[in-house]
Tab-separated table of C-alpha atoms in Angstrom:
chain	number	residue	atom	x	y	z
J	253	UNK	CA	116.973	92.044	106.053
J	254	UNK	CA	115.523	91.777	109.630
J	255	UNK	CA	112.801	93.925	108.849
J	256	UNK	CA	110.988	95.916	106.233
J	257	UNK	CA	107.329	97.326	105.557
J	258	UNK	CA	106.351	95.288	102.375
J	259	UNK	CA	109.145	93.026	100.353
J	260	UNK	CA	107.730	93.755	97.462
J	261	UNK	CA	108.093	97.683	98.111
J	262	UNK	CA	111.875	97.069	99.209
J	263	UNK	CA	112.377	94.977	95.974
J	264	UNK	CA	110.372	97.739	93.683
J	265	UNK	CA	112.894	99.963	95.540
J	266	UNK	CA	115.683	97.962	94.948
J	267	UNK	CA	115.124	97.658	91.234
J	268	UNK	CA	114.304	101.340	90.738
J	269	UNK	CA	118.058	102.150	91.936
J	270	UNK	CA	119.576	99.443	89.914
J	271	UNK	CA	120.529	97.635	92.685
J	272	UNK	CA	118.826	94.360	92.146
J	273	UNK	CA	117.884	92.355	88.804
J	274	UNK	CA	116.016	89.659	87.609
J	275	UNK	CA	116.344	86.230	90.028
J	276	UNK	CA	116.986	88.394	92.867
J	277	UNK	CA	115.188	87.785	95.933
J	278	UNK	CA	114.085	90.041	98.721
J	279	UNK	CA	113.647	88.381	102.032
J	280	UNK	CA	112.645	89.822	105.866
J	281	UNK	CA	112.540	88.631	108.907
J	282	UNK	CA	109.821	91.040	109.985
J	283	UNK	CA	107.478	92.152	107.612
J	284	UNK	CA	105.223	94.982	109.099
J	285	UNK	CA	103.107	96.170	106.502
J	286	UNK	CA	102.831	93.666	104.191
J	287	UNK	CA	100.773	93.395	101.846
J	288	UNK	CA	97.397	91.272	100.081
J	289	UNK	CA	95.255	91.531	97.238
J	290	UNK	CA	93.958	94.762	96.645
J	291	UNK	CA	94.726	96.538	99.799
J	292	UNK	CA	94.466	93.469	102.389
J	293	UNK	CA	97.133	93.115	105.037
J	294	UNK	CA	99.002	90.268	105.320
J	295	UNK	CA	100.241	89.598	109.188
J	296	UNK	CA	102.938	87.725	110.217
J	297	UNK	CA	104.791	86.805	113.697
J	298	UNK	CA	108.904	87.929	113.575
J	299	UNK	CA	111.061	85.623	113.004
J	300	UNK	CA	108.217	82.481	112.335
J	301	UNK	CA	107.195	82.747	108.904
J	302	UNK	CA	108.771	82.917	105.185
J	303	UNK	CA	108.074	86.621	103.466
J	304	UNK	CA	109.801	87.278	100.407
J	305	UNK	CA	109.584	88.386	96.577
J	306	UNK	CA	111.458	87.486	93.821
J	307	UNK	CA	111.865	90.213	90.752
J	308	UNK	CA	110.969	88.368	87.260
J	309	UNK	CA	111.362	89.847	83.490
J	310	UNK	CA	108.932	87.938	81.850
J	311	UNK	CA	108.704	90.217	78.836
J	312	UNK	CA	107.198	87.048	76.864
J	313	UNK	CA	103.865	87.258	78.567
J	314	UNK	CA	101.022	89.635	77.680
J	315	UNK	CA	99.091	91.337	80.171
J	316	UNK	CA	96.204	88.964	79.652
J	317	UNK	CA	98.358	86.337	80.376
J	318	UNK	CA	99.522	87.638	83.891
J	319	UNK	CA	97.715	84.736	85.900
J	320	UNK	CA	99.888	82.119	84.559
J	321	UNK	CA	102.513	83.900	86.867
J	322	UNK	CA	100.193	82.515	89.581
J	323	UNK	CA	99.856	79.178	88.903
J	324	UNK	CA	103.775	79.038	88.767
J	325	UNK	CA	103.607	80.509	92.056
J	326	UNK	CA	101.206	78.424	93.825
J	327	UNK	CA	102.570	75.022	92.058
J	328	UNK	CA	106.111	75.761	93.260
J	329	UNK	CA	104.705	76.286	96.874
J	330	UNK	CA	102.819	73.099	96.560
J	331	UNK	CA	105.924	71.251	95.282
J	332	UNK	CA	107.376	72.151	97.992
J	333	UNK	CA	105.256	71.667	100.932
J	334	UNK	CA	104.187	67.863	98.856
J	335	UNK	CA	108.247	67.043	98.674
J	336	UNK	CA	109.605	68.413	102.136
J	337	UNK	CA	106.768	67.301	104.354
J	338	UNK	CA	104.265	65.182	102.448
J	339	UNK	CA	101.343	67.280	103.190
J	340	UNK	CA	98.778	68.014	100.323
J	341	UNK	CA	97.933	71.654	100.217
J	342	UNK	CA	95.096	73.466	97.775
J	343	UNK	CA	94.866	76.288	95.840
J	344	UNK	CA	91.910	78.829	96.365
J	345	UNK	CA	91.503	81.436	93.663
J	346	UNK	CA	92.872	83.404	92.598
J	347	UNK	CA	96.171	83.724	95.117
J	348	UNK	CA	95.437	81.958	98.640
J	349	UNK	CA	96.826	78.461	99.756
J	350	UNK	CA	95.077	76.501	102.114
J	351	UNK	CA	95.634	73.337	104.334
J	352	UNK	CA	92.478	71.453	105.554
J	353	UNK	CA	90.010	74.316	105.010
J	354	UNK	CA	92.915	76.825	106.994
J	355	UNK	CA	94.710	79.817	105.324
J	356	UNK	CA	98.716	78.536	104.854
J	357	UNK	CA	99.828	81.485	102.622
J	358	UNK	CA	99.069	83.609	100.074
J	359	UNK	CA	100.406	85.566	97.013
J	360	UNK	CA	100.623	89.113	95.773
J	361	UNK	CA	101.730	89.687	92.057
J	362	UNK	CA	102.471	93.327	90.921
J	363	UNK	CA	103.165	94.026	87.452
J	364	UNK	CA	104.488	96.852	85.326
J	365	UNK	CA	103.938	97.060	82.145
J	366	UNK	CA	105.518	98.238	78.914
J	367	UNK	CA	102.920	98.221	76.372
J	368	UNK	CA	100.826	95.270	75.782
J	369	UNK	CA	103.877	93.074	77.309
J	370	UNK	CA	104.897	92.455	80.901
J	371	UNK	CA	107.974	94.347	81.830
J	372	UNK	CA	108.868	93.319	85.554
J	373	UNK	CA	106.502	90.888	88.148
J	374	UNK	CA	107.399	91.491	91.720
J	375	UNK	CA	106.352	87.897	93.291
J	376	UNK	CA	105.502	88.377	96.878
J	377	UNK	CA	104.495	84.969	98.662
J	378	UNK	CA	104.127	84.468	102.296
J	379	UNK	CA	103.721	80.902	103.902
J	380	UNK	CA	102.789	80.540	107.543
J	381	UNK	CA	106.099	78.631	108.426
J	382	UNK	CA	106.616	78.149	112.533
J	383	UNK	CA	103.862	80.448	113.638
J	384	UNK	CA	101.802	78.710	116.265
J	385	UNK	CA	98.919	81.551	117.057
J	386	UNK	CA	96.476	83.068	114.902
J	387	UNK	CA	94.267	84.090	117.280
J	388	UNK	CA	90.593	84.090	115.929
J	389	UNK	CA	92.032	83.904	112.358
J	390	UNK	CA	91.326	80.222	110.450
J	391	UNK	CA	94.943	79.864	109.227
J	392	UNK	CA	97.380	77.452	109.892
J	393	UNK	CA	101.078	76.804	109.524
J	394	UNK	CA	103.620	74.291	108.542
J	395	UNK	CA	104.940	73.557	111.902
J	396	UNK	CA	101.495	73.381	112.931
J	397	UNK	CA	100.627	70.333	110.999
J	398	UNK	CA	104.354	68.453	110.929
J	399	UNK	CA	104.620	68.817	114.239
J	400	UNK	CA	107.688	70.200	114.886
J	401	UNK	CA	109.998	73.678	114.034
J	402	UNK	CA	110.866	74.049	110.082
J	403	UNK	CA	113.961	75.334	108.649
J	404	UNK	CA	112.583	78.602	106.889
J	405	UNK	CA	116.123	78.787	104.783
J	406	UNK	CA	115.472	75.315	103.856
J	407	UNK	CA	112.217	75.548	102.842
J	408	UNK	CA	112.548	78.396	100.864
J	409	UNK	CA	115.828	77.212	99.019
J	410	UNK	CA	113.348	73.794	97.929
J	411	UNK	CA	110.873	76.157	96.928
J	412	UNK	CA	112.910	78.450	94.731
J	413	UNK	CA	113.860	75.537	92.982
J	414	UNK	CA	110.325	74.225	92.003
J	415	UNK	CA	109.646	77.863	91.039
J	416	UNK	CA	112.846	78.073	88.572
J	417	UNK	CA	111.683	75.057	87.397
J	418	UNK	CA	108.116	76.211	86.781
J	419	UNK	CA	108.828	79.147	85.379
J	420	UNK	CA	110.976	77.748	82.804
J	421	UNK	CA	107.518	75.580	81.297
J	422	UNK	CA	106.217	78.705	81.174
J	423	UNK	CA	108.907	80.210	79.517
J	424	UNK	CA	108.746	77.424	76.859
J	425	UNK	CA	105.436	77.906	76.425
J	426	UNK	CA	103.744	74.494	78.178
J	427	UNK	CA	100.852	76.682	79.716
J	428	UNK	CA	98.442	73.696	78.377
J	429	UNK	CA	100.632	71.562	81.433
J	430	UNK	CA	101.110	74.376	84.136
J	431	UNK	CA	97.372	75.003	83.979
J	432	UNK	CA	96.079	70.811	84.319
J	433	UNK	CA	98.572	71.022	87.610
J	434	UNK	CA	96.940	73.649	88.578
J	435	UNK	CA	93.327	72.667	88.608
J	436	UNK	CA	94.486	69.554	89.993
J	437	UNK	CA	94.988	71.333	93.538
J	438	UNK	CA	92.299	73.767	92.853
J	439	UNK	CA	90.088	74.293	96.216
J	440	UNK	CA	86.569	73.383	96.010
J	441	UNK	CA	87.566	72.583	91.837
J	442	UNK	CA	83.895	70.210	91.457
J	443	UNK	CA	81.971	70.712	94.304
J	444	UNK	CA	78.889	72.499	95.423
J	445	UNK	CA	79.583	75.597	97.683
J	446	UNK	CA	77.843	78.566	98.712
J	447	UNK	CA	79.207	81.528	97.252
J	448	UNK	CA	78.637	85.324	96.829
J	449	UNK	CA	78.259	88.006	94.554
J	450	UNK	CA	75.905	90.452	94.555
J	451	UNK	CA	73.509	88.020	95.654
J	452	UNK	CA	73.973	84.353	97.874
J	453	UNK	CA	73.680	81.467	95.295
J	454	UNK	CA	74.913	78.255	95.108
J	455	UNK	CA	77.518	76.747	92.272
J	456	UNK	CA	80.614	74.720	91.568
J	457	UNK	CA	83.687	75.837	90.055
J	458	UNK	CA	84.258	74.354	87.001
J	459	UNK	CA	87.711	76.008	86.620
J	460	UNK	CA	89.548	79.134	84.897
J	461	UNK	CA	89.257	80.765	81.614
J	462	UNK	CA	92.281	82.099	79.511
J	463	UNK	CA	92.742	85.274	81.516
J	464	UNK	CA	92.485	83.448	84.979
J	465	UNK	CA	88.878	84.146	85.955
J	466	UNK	CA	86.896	81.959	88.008
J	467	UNK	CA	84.378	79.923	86.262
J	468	UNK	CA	81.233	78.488	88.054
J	469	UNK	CA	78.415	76.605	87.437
J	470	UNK	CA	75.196	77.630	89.129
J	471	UNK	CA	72.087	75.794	89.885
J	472	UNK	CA	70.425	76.964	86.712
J	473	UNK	CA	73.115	75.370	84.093
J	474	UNK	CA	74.813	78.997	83.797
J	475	UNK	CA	78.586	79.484	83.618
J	476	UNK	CA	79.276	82.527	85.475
J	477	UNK	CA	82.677	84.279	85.246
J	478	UNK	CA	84.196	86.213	88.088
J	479	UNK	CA	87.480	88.651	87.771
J	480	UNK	CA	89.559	89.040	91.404
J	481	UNK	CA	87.236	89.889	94.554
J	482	UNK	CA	84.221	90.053	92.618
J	483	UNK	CA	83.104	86.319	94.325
J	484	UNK	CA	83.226	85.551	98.077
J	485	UNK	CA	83.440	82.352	98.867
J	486	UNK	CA	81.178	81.487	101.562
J	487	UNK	CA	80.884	77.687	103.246
């Protein structure tokens, strides 16, 4: 569609009416309104950039197990970017993906639920594709670091295929694998940062646990565990 608010409204829409199903794939042009973790905006030049959201079943995952829907995500975007252009992107918890220290994209996973399981994901990613200006944001795009105009259809046909592929090893259960791969292109995964909770301290991140929250190590030996937006990272 040429435009829309938020794909992952249109495909929540879409599904509601019975007019899409799982592998379908909502895509814009033009996203207006779309969305971020918990009530961000996510802004985006017509025409320049890849929005879209794919509808999943994945009725074999328990709630507590939602994150693993991320790393899929974010390993299928790095696939791609690694195999199309040979540029190495990271992967800042819990949903952003970065370039150099510079915002490339980011993801937005809503879940319904039917009991303790996972009924239907809506997968909304959007990757700074051809967009040149960002005025005083620090993000970056594709185009901006290949150095030349990307085909949006075919880089998001190479990175539906990583994420089939992805989402299969979940599927079968290799979450030991998907989550090595992950931490592997973790941002700052090692290193000493300046971060913030309620307080300014200083710590590494020494990874994820088994329900996807960020684990770091402060200056005084302590392992401290953070759920989403309950850390800033600072410099």
């Amino acid at each position: 569609m040429s435009e829309c608010h938020s794909t992952n409204d249109k495909a929540a829409e879409l599904y509601k009416t019975g007019q899409i199903h799982e592998g379908s794939i909502v895509i814009t042009d033009h996203q207006t309104k779309g969305k971020g973790q918990r009530g961000n905006v996510w802004l985006s030049e017509p025409n320049q950039n890849l929005t879209f959201s794919i509808l999943l079943k994945p009725q074999f995952l328990e709630i507590g197990d939602q994150f693993y829907l991320h790393m899929v995500t974010a390993l299928s975007v790095q696939e791609a970017v690694q195999n199309l252009f040979d540029l190495q992107i990271q992967i800042k918890w819990p949903n952003d993906l970065y370039i150099e220290n510079k915002k490339l994209g980011g993801i937005l996973i809503e879940n319904s639920l039917k009991g303790k399981q996972i009924d239907v994901s809506i997968v909304g990613t959007g990757i700074n594709v051809n967009q040149l200006n960002f005025g005083a944001l620090s993000a970056t795009s594709l185009a901006a670091h290949f150095g030349q105009l990307i085909s949006i259809e075919l880089f998001l046909e190479q990175l539906v295929r990583h994420m089939e592929r992805r989402y299969l090893q979940l599927k079968m259960g290799q979450r030991t694998l998907l989550k090595a791969d992950y931490l592997k292109h973790m941002y700052w995964l090692g290193e000493w940062h300046v971060f913030e909770d309620q307080n300014v301290f200083e710590g590494k991140i020494e990874g994820i646990d088994s329900d996807g929250k960020l684990l770091i190590l402060d200056r005084s030996g302590s392992i401290r565990s953070y759920a989403f937006k309950e850390v800033k990272f600072i410099r």
